[in-house]
Amino acid sequence: MGLFVINTLIFTIDFTRFSGNSTKVNLEPGLHVIYGESGVGKSSLVHHLSGTHGKYPGNFDLEIQKCPNLIQIVLQNPDSQIVSDTIDGELAFSLECNQTDSSAIQSIFSELKKELPFSVKGSRHPVTLSGGEKEILNIITAFSTAPELIIMDDCLSFLNHRTKNFMLENIQQKIYKNNQIVLWFTSDIDDLQYGVSHWELSLSALSQFTWNEKPMYPGCTLKKGSLNLEIDSMSFAYKDEKNLFNQLSCRINNSRSMGIVGANGSGKTTLASLMLGINHPDSGAIQLKLAGGVVPTIAYLDQFPERLIGEKTLENLLQEFLRIGKLQVHLHKKCITVMERTQIKWDLIRNKSSYDIPWSILRIALIVILTHCEFDLLILDEPTFGLGWKQKINLLKYLQRYLKQKHLIVISHDVEFIKTICDEVLPLDNDSIIPSDLKRIEREDT
């Protein structure tokens, strides 16, 4: 009888600039969670552990003593992992790379398709999925070849609480069945509850996490707003898909900051595209107005922030806003000063392609730029993605100051953040907007 070999990952991380901060980590099969604020080196550690990056960051050295041979990595940006032009093709890709038996491929493929918690045609292009649906697709394909080690880089952050729990139950079943190690790096402090071991990564140490009382967002008081949303019997569906909205009606008046929450695939981002006129209702109408029926000028920050500027740089964007008169010269310098205060080194990122800037830094930099421009309304899609607890608090306080003069719509699965920054909350569920009783906001009468 052969010996049973326990799957093991052993590595030592040494923070060279901080004498004595060296940690040896020994992980056996199970789900292990490493929490860290944005910018502490989570993605760098992911790449070094998986062998996909050769240059170490300046704050730590890494020595791997033992590592499984079969490794899969799930990246933070779900778009960067998709290779096929259909969902069926994406599900089959890894199987075809690792299997030669066509009947086995077909059998496994059929089971994978059942794992998708949303109904969608296999011929649909993955780019049309929501951010959360893309994350689910990537996780399912990463586990499809039963690797010994799966390293997940903040790849569940687009999911709402219910869907995240569903996916984690699925992952736990696979860990038990295949004797796998799953190392999950996350910026959400709540995710630590799911691990068999719990760690915190900082710029100076990797240590086991000590549980304290769960932190809460501070409350706030908002000035009364004049943002009005009217949806009248609106229906909308993507081509060859079922109705996403069916005869939807809703009216919100005098909001300062409006939140949109809902399950993954419930239509949050699509609703924003209808507000912006990027998409148009199949029937009915949707209107955003300010007091007196004024149509607001709107800036929109996508959940994939690089889409705002593409291959251009942040400096290009600033110059364009200056040219068209959306950014005043005296606010240009203030904008850069604010970034520096939020630990964003402008000179290091100003001329980089958006694709070469970490997501969290790019997102915050773009929020700072857009809030200094002359737009009446800013729509933020998943603004807290990739941000740690302290960074979310700082963003919350910054947006509170912005809302003294302007209006905001926040699209997010982060219900607690929404409840704290928004005076009206629209939960989308089962193709309907449900009146909200979730508010924690106090609103001034004047």
CSV table of C-alpha atoms in Angstrom, one decimal:
chain,number,residue,atom,x,y,z
A,1,MET,CA,0.0,0.0,0.0
A,2,GLY,CA,1.4,3.4,-1.0
A,3,LEU,CA,1.9,6.2,1.5
A,4,PHE,CA,-0.6,9.0,1.6
A,5,VAL,CA,1.2,12.3,0.8
A,6,ILE,CA,-0.2,15.4,2.4
A,7,ASN,CA,-0.4,18.4,0.0
A,8,THR,CA,1.7,21.1,1.6
A,9,LEU,CA,2.8,24.7,0.9
A,10,ILE,CA,5.7,26.0,3.0
A,11,PHE,CA,7.4,29.4,2.5
A,12,THR,CA,9.3,31.9,4.5
A,13,ILE,CA,8.7,35.6,4.0
A,14,ASP,CA,11.3,38.0,5.4
A,15,PHE,CA,10.7,41.8,5.6
A,16,THR,CA,14.2,42.9,5.0
A,17,ARG,CA,13.8,46.5,6.1
A,18,PHE,CA,12.1,45.5,9.4
A,19,SER,CA,14.6,43.6,11.5
A,20,GLY,CA,13.2,40.3,12.9
A,21,ASN,CA,10.0,40.4,10.9
A,22,SER,CA,10.4,36.9,9.3
A,23,THR,CA,7.5,34.4,9.2
A,24,LYS,CA,7.5,30.8,8.2
A,25,VAL,CA,4.1,29.7,6.9
A,26,ASN,CA,3.1,26.0,6.7
A,27,LEU,CA,-0.2,25.4,4.9
A,28,GLU,CA,-2.1,22.1,4.5
A,29,PRO,CA,-5.3,21.5,2.5
A,30,GLY,CA,-8.0,23.9,3.4
A,31,LEU,CA,-9.1,27.5,2.7
A,32,HIS,CA,-6.5,30.0,4.1
A,33,VAL,CA,-7.3,33.7,4.0
A,34,ILE,CA,-4.7,36.6,3.9
A,35,TYR,CA,-6.2,40.1,4.5
A,36,GLY,CA,-4.4,43.3,3.6
A,37,GLU,CA,-5.0,46.9,2.7
A,38,SER,CA,-4.5,47.9,-0.9
A,39,GLY,CA,-0.8,48.5,-1.7
A,40,VAL,CA,0.8,46.2,0.9
A,41,GLY,CA,1.9,43.7,-1.7
A,42,LYS,CA,-0.8,41.1,-1.9
A,43,SER,CA,-0.7,40.8,-5.7
A,44,SER,CA,3.1,40.7,-5.6
A,45,LEU,CA,3.0,37.8,-3.1
A,46,VAL,CA,0.5,36.0,-5.3
A,47,HIS,CA,2.7,36.2,-8.3
A,48,HIS,CA,5.9,35.1,-6.4
A,49,LEU,CA,4.1,32.1,-4.8
A,50,SER,CA,2.8,31.0,-8.2
A,51,GLY,CA,6.1,31.6,-10.0
A,52,THR,CA,4.7,34.1,-12.5
A,53,HIS,CA,6.9,37.0,-11.5
A,54,GLY,CA,10.6,37.2,-11.0
A,55,LYS,CA,11.3,40.6,-9.4
A,56,TYR,CA,10.6,41.0,-5.7
A,57,PRO,CA,9.1,44.1,-4.2
A,58,GLY,CA,11.5,46.1,-2.0
A,59,ASN,CA,9.8,45.3,1.3
A,60,PHE,CA,10.2,41.5,1.5
A,61,ASP,CA,12.2,38.5,0.3
A,62,LEU,CA,10.5,35.1,-0.2
A,63,GLU,CA,11.9,31.6,0.0
A,64,ILE,CA,9.6,28.7,-0.9
A,65,GLN,CA,10.6,25.5,0.8
A,66,LYS,CA,7.8,23.2,-0.5
A,67,CYS,CA,5.2,23.9,-3.1
A,68,PRO,CA,2.7,21.7,-5.0
A,69,ASN,CA,3.4,21.1,-8.7
A,70,LEU,CA,-0.1,21.8,-10.1
A,71,ILE,CA,-1.0,25.4,-9.4
A,72,GLN,CA,-3.8,27.7,-10.7
A,73,ILE,CA,-4.1,31.4,-10.1
A,74,VAL,CA,-7.3,33.4,-10.2
A,75,LEU,CA,-6.5,37.1,-10.9
A,76,GLN,CA,-8.0,40.2,-9.4
A,77,ASN,CA,-9.1,41.7,-12.8
A,78,PRO,CA,-11.6,39.1,-14.2
A,79,ASP,CA,-11.1,40.4,-17.7
A,80,SER,CA,-7.4,39.5,-17.8
A,81,GLN,CA,-8.2,35.8,-17.3
A,82,ILE,CA,-10.8,35.3,-20.0
A,83,VAL,CA,-9.4,33.8,-23.3
A,84,SER,CA,-12.5,32.7,-25.3
A,85,ASP,CA,-15.2,34.6,-27.1
A,86,THR,CA,-18.0,32.4,-25.7
A,87,ILE,CA,-18.9,31.2,-22.2
A,88,ASP,CA,-18.9,27.5,-23.4
A,89,GLY,CA,-15.5,28.0,-25.0
A,90,GLU,CA,-14.2,29.5,-21.7
A,91,LEU,CA,-15.5,26.5,-19.7
A,92,ALA,CA,-13.9,24.1,-22.2
A,93,PHE,CA,-10.6,25.8,-22.6
A,94,SER,CA,-8.7,24.4,-19.6
A,95,LEU,CA,-10.2,21.0,-20.1
A,96,GLU,CA,-9.0,20.8,-23.7
A,97,CYS,CA,-5.5,21.9,-22.6
A,98,ASN,CA,-5.3,19.1,-20.0
A,99,GLN,CA,-7.4,16.3,-21.4
A,100,THR,CA,-7.3,14.3,-24.7
A,101,ASP,CA,-10.3,12.1,-24.1
A,102,SER,CA,-13.2,13.9,-25.8
A,103,SER,CA,-15.9,12.0,-23.9
A,104,ALA,CA,-14.2,12.9,-20.6
A,105,ILE,CA,-14.0,16.5,-21.6
A,106,GLN,CA,-17.7,16.6,-22.5
A,107,SER,CA,-18.7,14.9,-19.2
A,108,ILE,CA,-16.7,17.4,-17.1
A,109,PHE,CA,-17.9,20.3,-19.3
A,110,SER,CA,-21.5,19.4,-18.6
A,111,GLU,CA,-20.9,19.3,-14.9
A,112,LEU,CA,-19.1,22.7,-15.0
A,113,LYS,CA,-22.0,24.3,-16.7
A,114,LYS,CA,-24.3,23.2,-13.9
A,115,GLU,CA,-22.0,25.0,-11.4
A,116,LEU,CA,-22.9,28.4,-12.9
A,117,PRO,CA,-25.4,30.0,-10.5
A,118,PHE,CA,-26.9,32.1,-13.2
A,119,SER,CA,-28.8,31.2,-16.4
A,120,VAL,CA,-27.0,32.3,-19.6
A,121,LYS,CA,-26.6,31.1,-23.1
A,122,GLY,CA,-23.3,29.3,-23.8
A,123,SER,CA,-22.8,31.3,-27.0
A,124,ARG,CA,-22.8,34.6,-25.2
A,125,HIS,CA,-19.5,36.5,-25.1
A,126,PRO,CA,-18.0,36.6,-21.5
A,127,VAL,CA,-17.4,40.4,-21.8
A,128,THR,CA,-21.1,40.9,-21.6
A,129,LEU,CA,-21.3,39.4,-18.1
A,130,SER,CA,-21.3,41.5,-14.9
A,131,GLY,CA,-18.0,41.8,-12.9
A,132,GLY,CA,-19.3,39.2,-10.4
A,133,GLU,CA,-20.4,36.8,-13.1
A,134,LYS,CA,-17.0,37.0,-14.7
A,135,GLU,CA,-15.4,36.2,-11.3
A,136,ILE,CA,-17.6,33.1,-10.9
A,137,LEU,CA,-16.7,31.9,-14.4
A,138,ASN,CA,-13.0,32.3,-13.7
A,139,ILE,CA,-13.2,30.5,-10.4
A,140,ILE,CA,-15.0,27.6,-11.9
A,141,THR,CA,-12.5,27.2,-14.7
A,142,ALA,CA,-9.6,27.5,-12.3
A,143,PHE,CA,-10.9,24.6,-10.3
A,144,SER,CA,-11.9,22.5,-13.3
A,145,THR,CA,-8.6,20.7,-13.7
A,146,ALA,CA,-8.3,19.9,-9.9
A,147,PRO,CA,-5.0,21.7,-9.2
A,148,GLU,CA,-3.3,21.0,-5.9
A,149,LEU,CA,-2.9,24.7,-5.1
A,150,ILE,CA,-5.2,27.5,-6.1
A,151,ILE,CA,-4.2,31.1,-5.3
A,152,MET,CA,-7.0,33.6,-5.5
A,153,ASP,CA,-6.1,37.3,-5.7
A,154,ASP,CA,-9.1,39.3,-4.4
A,155,CYS,CA,-11.3,37.5,-7.0
A,156,LEU,CA,-14.6,37.4,-5.0
A,157,SER,CA,-14.8,41.2,-4.4
A,158,PHE,CA,-17.6,41.8,-7.0
A,159,LEU,CA,-19.9,39.3,-5.4
A,160,ASN,CA,-22.7,40.2,-3.0
A,161,HIS,CA,-22.9,38.3,0.3
A,162,ARG,CA,-25.3,35.6,-0.8
A,163,THR,CA,-23.4,34.7,-4.0
A,164,LYS,CA,-20.1,34.8,-2.2
A,165,ASN,CA,-21.4,32.3,0.4
A,166,PHE,CA,-22.6,30.1,-2.4
A,167,MET,CA,-19.3,30.1,-4.2
A,168,LEU,CA,-17.3,29.5,-1.0
A,169,GLU,CA,-19.5,26.5,-0.2
A,170,ASN,CA,-18.7,25.2,-3.6
A,171,ILE,CA,-15.0,25.8,-3.1
A,172,GLN,CA,-15.1,24.0,0.3
A,173,GLN,CA,-16.6,21.0,-1.3
A,174,LYS,CA,-13.9,20.9,-3.9
A,175,ILE,CA,-11.2,21.3,-1.2
A,176,TYR,CA,-12.6,18.3,0.6
A,177,LYS,CA,-12.9,16.2,-2.5
A,178,ASN,CA,-9.5,16.9,-4.1
A,179,ASN,CA,-7.4,17.6,-1.0
A,180,GLN,CA,-6.5,21.1,-2.2
A,181,ILE,CA,-4.9,24.1,-0.7
A,182,VAL,CA,-6.6,27.4,-1.4
A,183,LEU,CA,-4.8,30.6,-0.6
A,184,TRP,CA,-7.2,33.6,-0.8
A,185,PHE,CA,-5.8,37.1,-0.7
A,186,THR,CA,-8.5,39.7,0.0
A,187,SER,CA,-9.0,43.4,0.9
A,188,ASP,CA,-12.3,42.7,2.7
A,189,ILE,CA,-11.8,42.2,6.4
A,190,ASP,CA,-15.1,40.3,6.7
A,191,ASP,CA,-13.6,37.5,4.5
A,192,LEU,CA,-11.3,36.4,7.3
A,193,GLN,CA,-14.2,34.5,8.9
A,194,TYR,CA,-14.2,31.9,6.1
A,195,GLY,CA,-10.6,30.6,6.6
A,196,VAL,CA,-9.2,27.7,8.5
A,197,SER,CA,-6.3,30.0,9.1
A,198,HIS,CA,-6.4,33.8,9.1
A,199,TRP,CA,-3.5,36.1,8.2
A,200,GLU,CA,-2.9,39.8,7.9
A,201,LEU,CA,-0.3,41.2,5.4
A,202,SER,CA,1.2,44.7,5.9
A,203,LEU,CA,4.2,46.5,4.5
A,204,SER,CA,6.3,45.2,7.4
A,205,ALA,CA,4.9,41.8,8.4
A,206,LEU,CA,2.8,38.8,7.7
A,207,SER,CA,1.2,37.6,10.9
A,208,GLN,CA,-1.7,35.6,12.1
A,209,PHE,CA,-4.8,37.8,12.4
A,210,THR,CA,-6.1,38.7,15.8
A,211,TRP,CA,-9.9,39.0,15.9
A,212,ASN,CA,-11.3,42.1,17.4
A,213,GLU,CA,-14.8,43.6,17.3
A,214,LYS,CA,-16.0,44.1,13.8
A,215,PRO,CA,-15.4,47.7,12.7
A,216,MET,CA,-18.4,49.8,11.6
A,217,TYR,CA,-18.6,52.7,9.1
A,218,PRO,CA,-19.1,56.1,10.8
A,219,GLY,CA,-22.5,57.7,10.2
A,220,CYS,CA,-22.9,61.0,8.4
A,221,THR,CA,-25.3,63.8,7.7
A,222,LEU,CA,-26.0,64.8,4.1
A,223,LYS,CA,-27.3,68.1,2.8
A,224,LYS,CA,-30.7,67.8,1.2
A,225,GLY,CA,-30.3,67.1,-2.5
A,226,SER,CA,-32.2,67.8,-5.7
A,227,LEU,CA,-31.5,64.6,-7.7
A,228,ASN,CA,-34.7,63.0,-9.1
A,229,LEU,CA,-35.0,59.6,-10.8
A,230,GLU,CA,-38.2,58.6,-12.6
A,231,ILE,CA,-38.6,55.2,-14.3
A,232,ASP,CA,-41.9,54.7,-16.1
A,233,SER,CA,-42.9,51.2,-17.2
A,234,MET,CA,-39.4,50.4,-18.5
A,235,SER,CA,-38.4,47.2,-20.1
A,236,PHE,CA,-35.0,46.2,-21.3
A,237,ALA,CA,-33.3,43.0,-22.5
A,238,TYR,CA,-29.9,42.3,-24.1
A,239,LYS,CA,-30.2,40.6,-27.5
A,240,ASP,CA,-31.5,37.1,-27.4
A,241,GLU,CA,-31.7,37.2,-23.6
A,242,LYS,CA,-34.7,37.3,-21.2
A,243,ASN,CA,-35.9,40.7,-19.9
A,244,LEU,CA,-33.6,42.1,-17.4
A,245,PHE,CA,-36.2,44.8,-16.5
A,246,ASN,CA,-39.9,44.2,-17.2
A,247,GLN,CA,-42.3,47.1,-16.9
A,248,LEU,CA,-40.2,48.7,-14.1
A,249,SER,CA,-41.5,51.8,-12.4
A,250,CYS,CA,-39.8,53.9,-9.7
A,251,ARG,CA,-39.7,57.5,-8.5
A,252,ILE,CA,-37.1,59.0,-6.2
A,253,ASN,CA,-37.1,62.7,-5.4
A,254,ASN,CA,-34.7,65.1,-3.8
A,255,SER,CA,-31.8,62.7,-3.2
A,256,ARG,CA,-28.3,63.9,-2.5
A,257,SER,CA,-26.7,60.5,-2.9
A,258,MET,CA,-28.5,57.5,-4.3
A,259,GLY,CA,-27.4,53.8,-3.9
A,260,ILE,CA,-28.1,50.8,-6.1
A,261,VAL,CA,-27.6,47.4,-4.7
A,262,GLY,CA,-28.6,43.9,-5.8
A,263,ALA,CA,-27.6,40.4,-6.6
A,264,ASN,CA,-24.9,39.7,-9.2
A,265,GLY,CA,-26.5,40.0,-12.6
A,266,SER,CA,-29.6,41.8,-11.3
A,267,GLY,CA,-28.9,44.8,-13.6
A,268,LYS,CA,-27.1,47.3,-11.4
A,269,THR,CA,-24.6,48.3,-14.1
A,270,THR,CA,-27.2,48.0,-16.8
A,271,LEU,CA,-29.4,50.5,-14.9
A,272,ALA,CA,-26.5,52.9,-14.9
A,273,SER,CA,-26.0,52.5,-18.7
A,274,LEU,CA,-29.7,53.3,-19.2
A,275,MET,CA,-29.4,56.4,-17.0
A,276,LEU,CA,-26.4,57.5,-19.1
A,277,GLY,CA,-28.1,56.8,-22.5
A,278,ILE,CA,-25.5,54.2,-23.4
A,279,ASN,CA,-28.3,51.7,-23.7
A,280,HIS,CA,-32.0,52.6,-24.3
A,281,PRO,CA,-35.2,51.0,-23.0
A,282,ASP,CA,-37.0,48.6,-25.2
A,283,SER,CA,-40.1,50.3,-23.9
A,284,GLY,CA,-41.0,52.9,-21.3
A,285,ALA,CA,-38.7,55.6,-20.1
A,286,ILE,CA,-36.0,56.5,-17.6
A,287,GLN,CA,-35.0,60.1,-16.6
A,288,LEU,CA,-32.5,61.7,-14.2
A,289,LYS,CA,-33.2,65.4,-13.4
A,290,LEU,CA,-32.1,68.0,-11.0
A,291,ALA,CA,-34.4,70.7,-9.5
A,292,GLY,CA,-36.3,72.7,-12.1
A,293,GLY,CA,-36.1,69.8,-14.6
A,294,VAL,CA,-32.4,70.5,-15.3
A,295,VAL,CA,-30.6,67.5,-17.0
A,296,PRO,CA,-27.4,66.9,-15.0
A,297,THR,CA,-23.9,66.7,-16.5
A,298,ILE,CA,-22.7,63.2,-15.5
A,299,ALA,CA,-19.3,61.5,-15.1
A,300,TYR,CA,-19.3,57.7,-14.8
A,301,LEU,CA,-16.5,55.6,-13.4
A,302,ASP,CA,-16.9,52.0,-14.5
A,303,GLN,CA,-16.3,49.0,-12.2
A,304,PHE,CA,-13.3,48.4,-14.6
A,305,PRO,CA,-11.7,51.8,-14.2
A,306,GLU,CA,-9.2,51.5,-17.0
A,307,ARG,CA,-12.1,51.7,-19.4
A,308,LEU,CA,-12.4,55.5,-18.8
A,309,ILE,CA,-9.0,56.2,-20.4
A,310,GLY,CA,-8.0,53.0,-22.2
A,311,GLU,CA,-4.3,53.2,-23.3
A,312,LYS,CA,-4.1,56.9,-22.4
A,313,THR,CA,-2.5,58.2,-19.2
A,314,LEU,CA,-3.9,60.0,-16.2
A,315,GLU,CA,-1.9,63.1,-17.3
A,316,ASN,CA,-3.7,62.8,-20.7
A,317,LEU,CA,-7.0,62.7,-19.0
A,318,LEU,CA,-6.3,65.8,-16.8
A,319,GLN,CA,-5.1,67.7,-19.9
A,320,GLU,CA,-8.2,66.7,-21.8
A,321,PHE,CA,-10.5,68.0,-19.0
A,322,LEU,CA,-8.5,71.2,-18.9
A,323,ARG,CA,-8.9,71.6,-22.7
A,324,ILE,CA,-12.7,71.1,-22.7
A,325,GLY,CA,-13.2,73.3,-19.6
A,326,LYS,CA,-14.3,70.6,-17.2
A,327,LEU,CA,-11.3,71.2,-14.9
A,328,GLN,CA,-10.3,74.7,-13.9
A,329,VAL,CA,-6.6,75.5,-13.8
A,330,HIS,CA,-6.6,76.3,-10.1
A,331,LEU,CA,-8.2,73.0,-9.3
A,332,HIS,CA,-5.6,71.1,-11.3
A,333,LYS,CA,-2.9,71.6,-8.7
A,334,LYS,CA,-5.4,71.0,-5.9
A,335,CYS,CA,-6.4,67.7,-7.5
A,336,ILE,CA,-2.7,66.5,-7.5
A,337,THR,CA,-2.3,67.7,-3.9
A,338,VAL,CA,-5.3,65.6,-2.7
A,339,MET,CA,-3.8,62.5,-4.4
A,340,GLU,CA,-0.5,63.0,-2.6
A,341,ARG,CA,-2.5,63.2,0.7
A,342,THR,CA,-4.1,59.9,0.0
A,343,GLN,CA,-0.6,58.3,-0.5
A,344,ILE,CA,-0.8,58.3,-4.3
A,345,LYS,CA,2.5,59.3,-5.8
A,346,TRP,CA,1.4,61.4,-8.8
A,347,ASP,CA,4.8,61.5,-10.5
A,348,LEU,CA,5.0,57.7,-10.4
A,349,ILE,CA,1.7,57.1,-12.1
A,350,ARG,CA,0.9,60.2,-14.2
A,351,ASN,CA,2.5,58.9,-17.4
A,352,LYS,CA,1.7,55.2,-17.0
A,353,SER,CA,-0.8,53.4,-19.1
A,354,SER,CA,-4.0,52.7,-17.0
A,355,TYR,CA,-3.3,49.0,-17.5
A,356,ASP,CA,0.0,49.3,-15.7
A,357,ILE,CA,-1.4,51.0,-12.6
A,358,PRO,CA,-2.9,48.8,-9.7
A,359,TRP,CA,-6.6,48.8,-9.8
A,360,SER,CA,-7.2,50.4,-6.4
A,361,ILE,CA,-4.7,53.2,-7.0
A,362,LEU,CA,-6.2,53.9,-10.4
A,363,ARG,CA,-9.7,53.9,-9.0
A,364,ILE,CA,-9.0,56.4,-6.2
A,365,ALA,CA,-7.0,58.6,-8.6
A,366,LEU,CA,-9.9,58.7,-11.0
A,367,ILE,CA,-12.4,59.5,-8.2
A,368,VAL,CA,-10.2,62.4,-7.1
A,369,ILE,CA,-9.9,63.7,-10.6
A,370,LEU,CA,-13.6,63.4,-11.4
A,371,THR,CA,-14.7,65.1,-8.1
A,372,HIS,CA,-12.6,68.1,-9.0
A,373,CYS,CA,-14.2,68.4,-12.4
A,374,GLU,CA,-17.4,70.4,-13.2
A,375,PHE,CA,-20.0,67.6,-13.3
A,376,ASP,CA,-23.3,67.8,-11.5
A,377,LEU,CA,-23.5,64.1,-10.8
A,378,LEU,CA,-20.9,61.3,-10.4
A,379,ILE,CA,-21.8,57.7,-10.8
A,380,LEU,CA,-19.4,55.3,-9.2
A,381,ASP,CA,-19.7,51.6,-10.0
A,382,GLU,CA,-18.1,49.4,-7.2
A,383,PRO,CA,-15.9,52.1,-5.8
A,384,THR,CA,-14.8,50.1,-2.8
A,385,PHE,CA,-13.4,47.2,-4.8
A,386,GLY,CA,-9.9,46.2,-3.7
A,387,LEU,CA,-9.9,48.7,-0.8
A,388,GLY,CA,-9.1,47.7,2.7
A,389,TRP,CA,-11.1,48.8,5.7
A,390,LYS,CA,-9.1,52.0,6.5
A,391,GLN,CA,-9.1,52.9,2.8
A,392,LYS,CA,-12.9,52.6,2.6
A,393,ILE,CA,-13.2,54.9,5.6
A,394,ASN,CA,-11.0,57.5,4.0
A,395,LEU,CA,-13.0,57.2,0.7
A,396,LEU,CA,-16.2,57.6,2.7
A,397,LYS,CA,-15.0,60.8,4.4
A,398,TYR,CA,-13.8,62.2,1.1
A,399,LEU,CA,-17.1,61.6,-0.7
A,400,GLN,CA,-19.0,63.2,2.3
A,401,ARG,CA,-17.0,66.4,1.6
A,402,TYR,CA,-17.7,66.1,-2.1
A,403,LEU,CA,-21.5,65.8,-1.5
A,404,LYS,CA,-21.7,69.2,0.1
A,405,GLN,CA,-21.9,70.6,-3.4
A,406,LYS,CA,-22.6,67.8,-5.9
A,407,HIS,CA,-24.7,64.6,-6.3
A,408,LEU,CA,-23.7,61.0,-6.3
A,409,ILE,CA,-25.0,57.6,-7.4
A,410,VAL,CA,-23.1,54.6,-5.9
A,411,ILE,CA,-23.5,51.1,-7.4
A,412,SER,CA,-22.2,48.4,-5.1
A,413,HIS,CA,-22.7,45.1,-3.4
A,414,ASP,CA,-21.2,46.7,-0.3
A,415,VAL,CA,-24.5,47.3,1.4
A,416,GLU,CA,-23.0,48.8,4.6
A,417,PHE,CA,-21.0,51.4,2.6
A,418,ILE,CA,-24.1,52.2,0.6
A,419,LYS,CA,-26.2,52.6,3.8
A,420,THR,CA,-23.6,55.0,5.2
A,421,ILE,CA,-23.1,57.3,2.2
A,422,CYS,CA,-26.5,57.3,0.5
A,423,ASP,CA,-29.8,58.9,1.5
A,424,GLU,CA,-31.9,56.7,-0.9
A,425,VAL,CA,-31.1,53.0,-1.5
A,426,LEU,CA,-32.6,51.1,-4.4
A,427,PRO,CA,-32.2,47.3,-4.0
A,428,LEU,CA,-32.6,45.5,-7.3
A,429,ASP,CA,-33.9,41.9,-7.0
A,430,ASN,CA,-35.9,39.7,-9.4
A,431,ASP,CA,-36.3,42.5,-11.9
A,432,SER,CA,-37.8,45.0,-9.5
A,433,ILE,CA,-36.8,47.9,-7.4
A,434,ILE,CA,-37.9,47.4,-3.8
A,435,PRO,CA,-38.5,50.4,-1.6
A,436,SER,CA,-35.6,50.6,0.9
A,437,ASP,CA,-35.7,50.5,4.6
A,438,LEU,CA,-31.9,50.1,4.8
A,439,LYS,CA,-31.0,53.8,5.4
A,440,ARG,CA,-28.6,54.9,8.2
A,441,ILE,CA,-28.3,58.4,6.7
A,442,GLU,CA,-29.6,61.5,8.3
A,443,ARG,CA,-30.5,64.3,5.9
A,444,GLU,CA,-30.5,68.0,6.7
A,445,ASP,CA,-33.8,69.8,5.9
A,446,THR,CA,-32.0,72.8,4.5
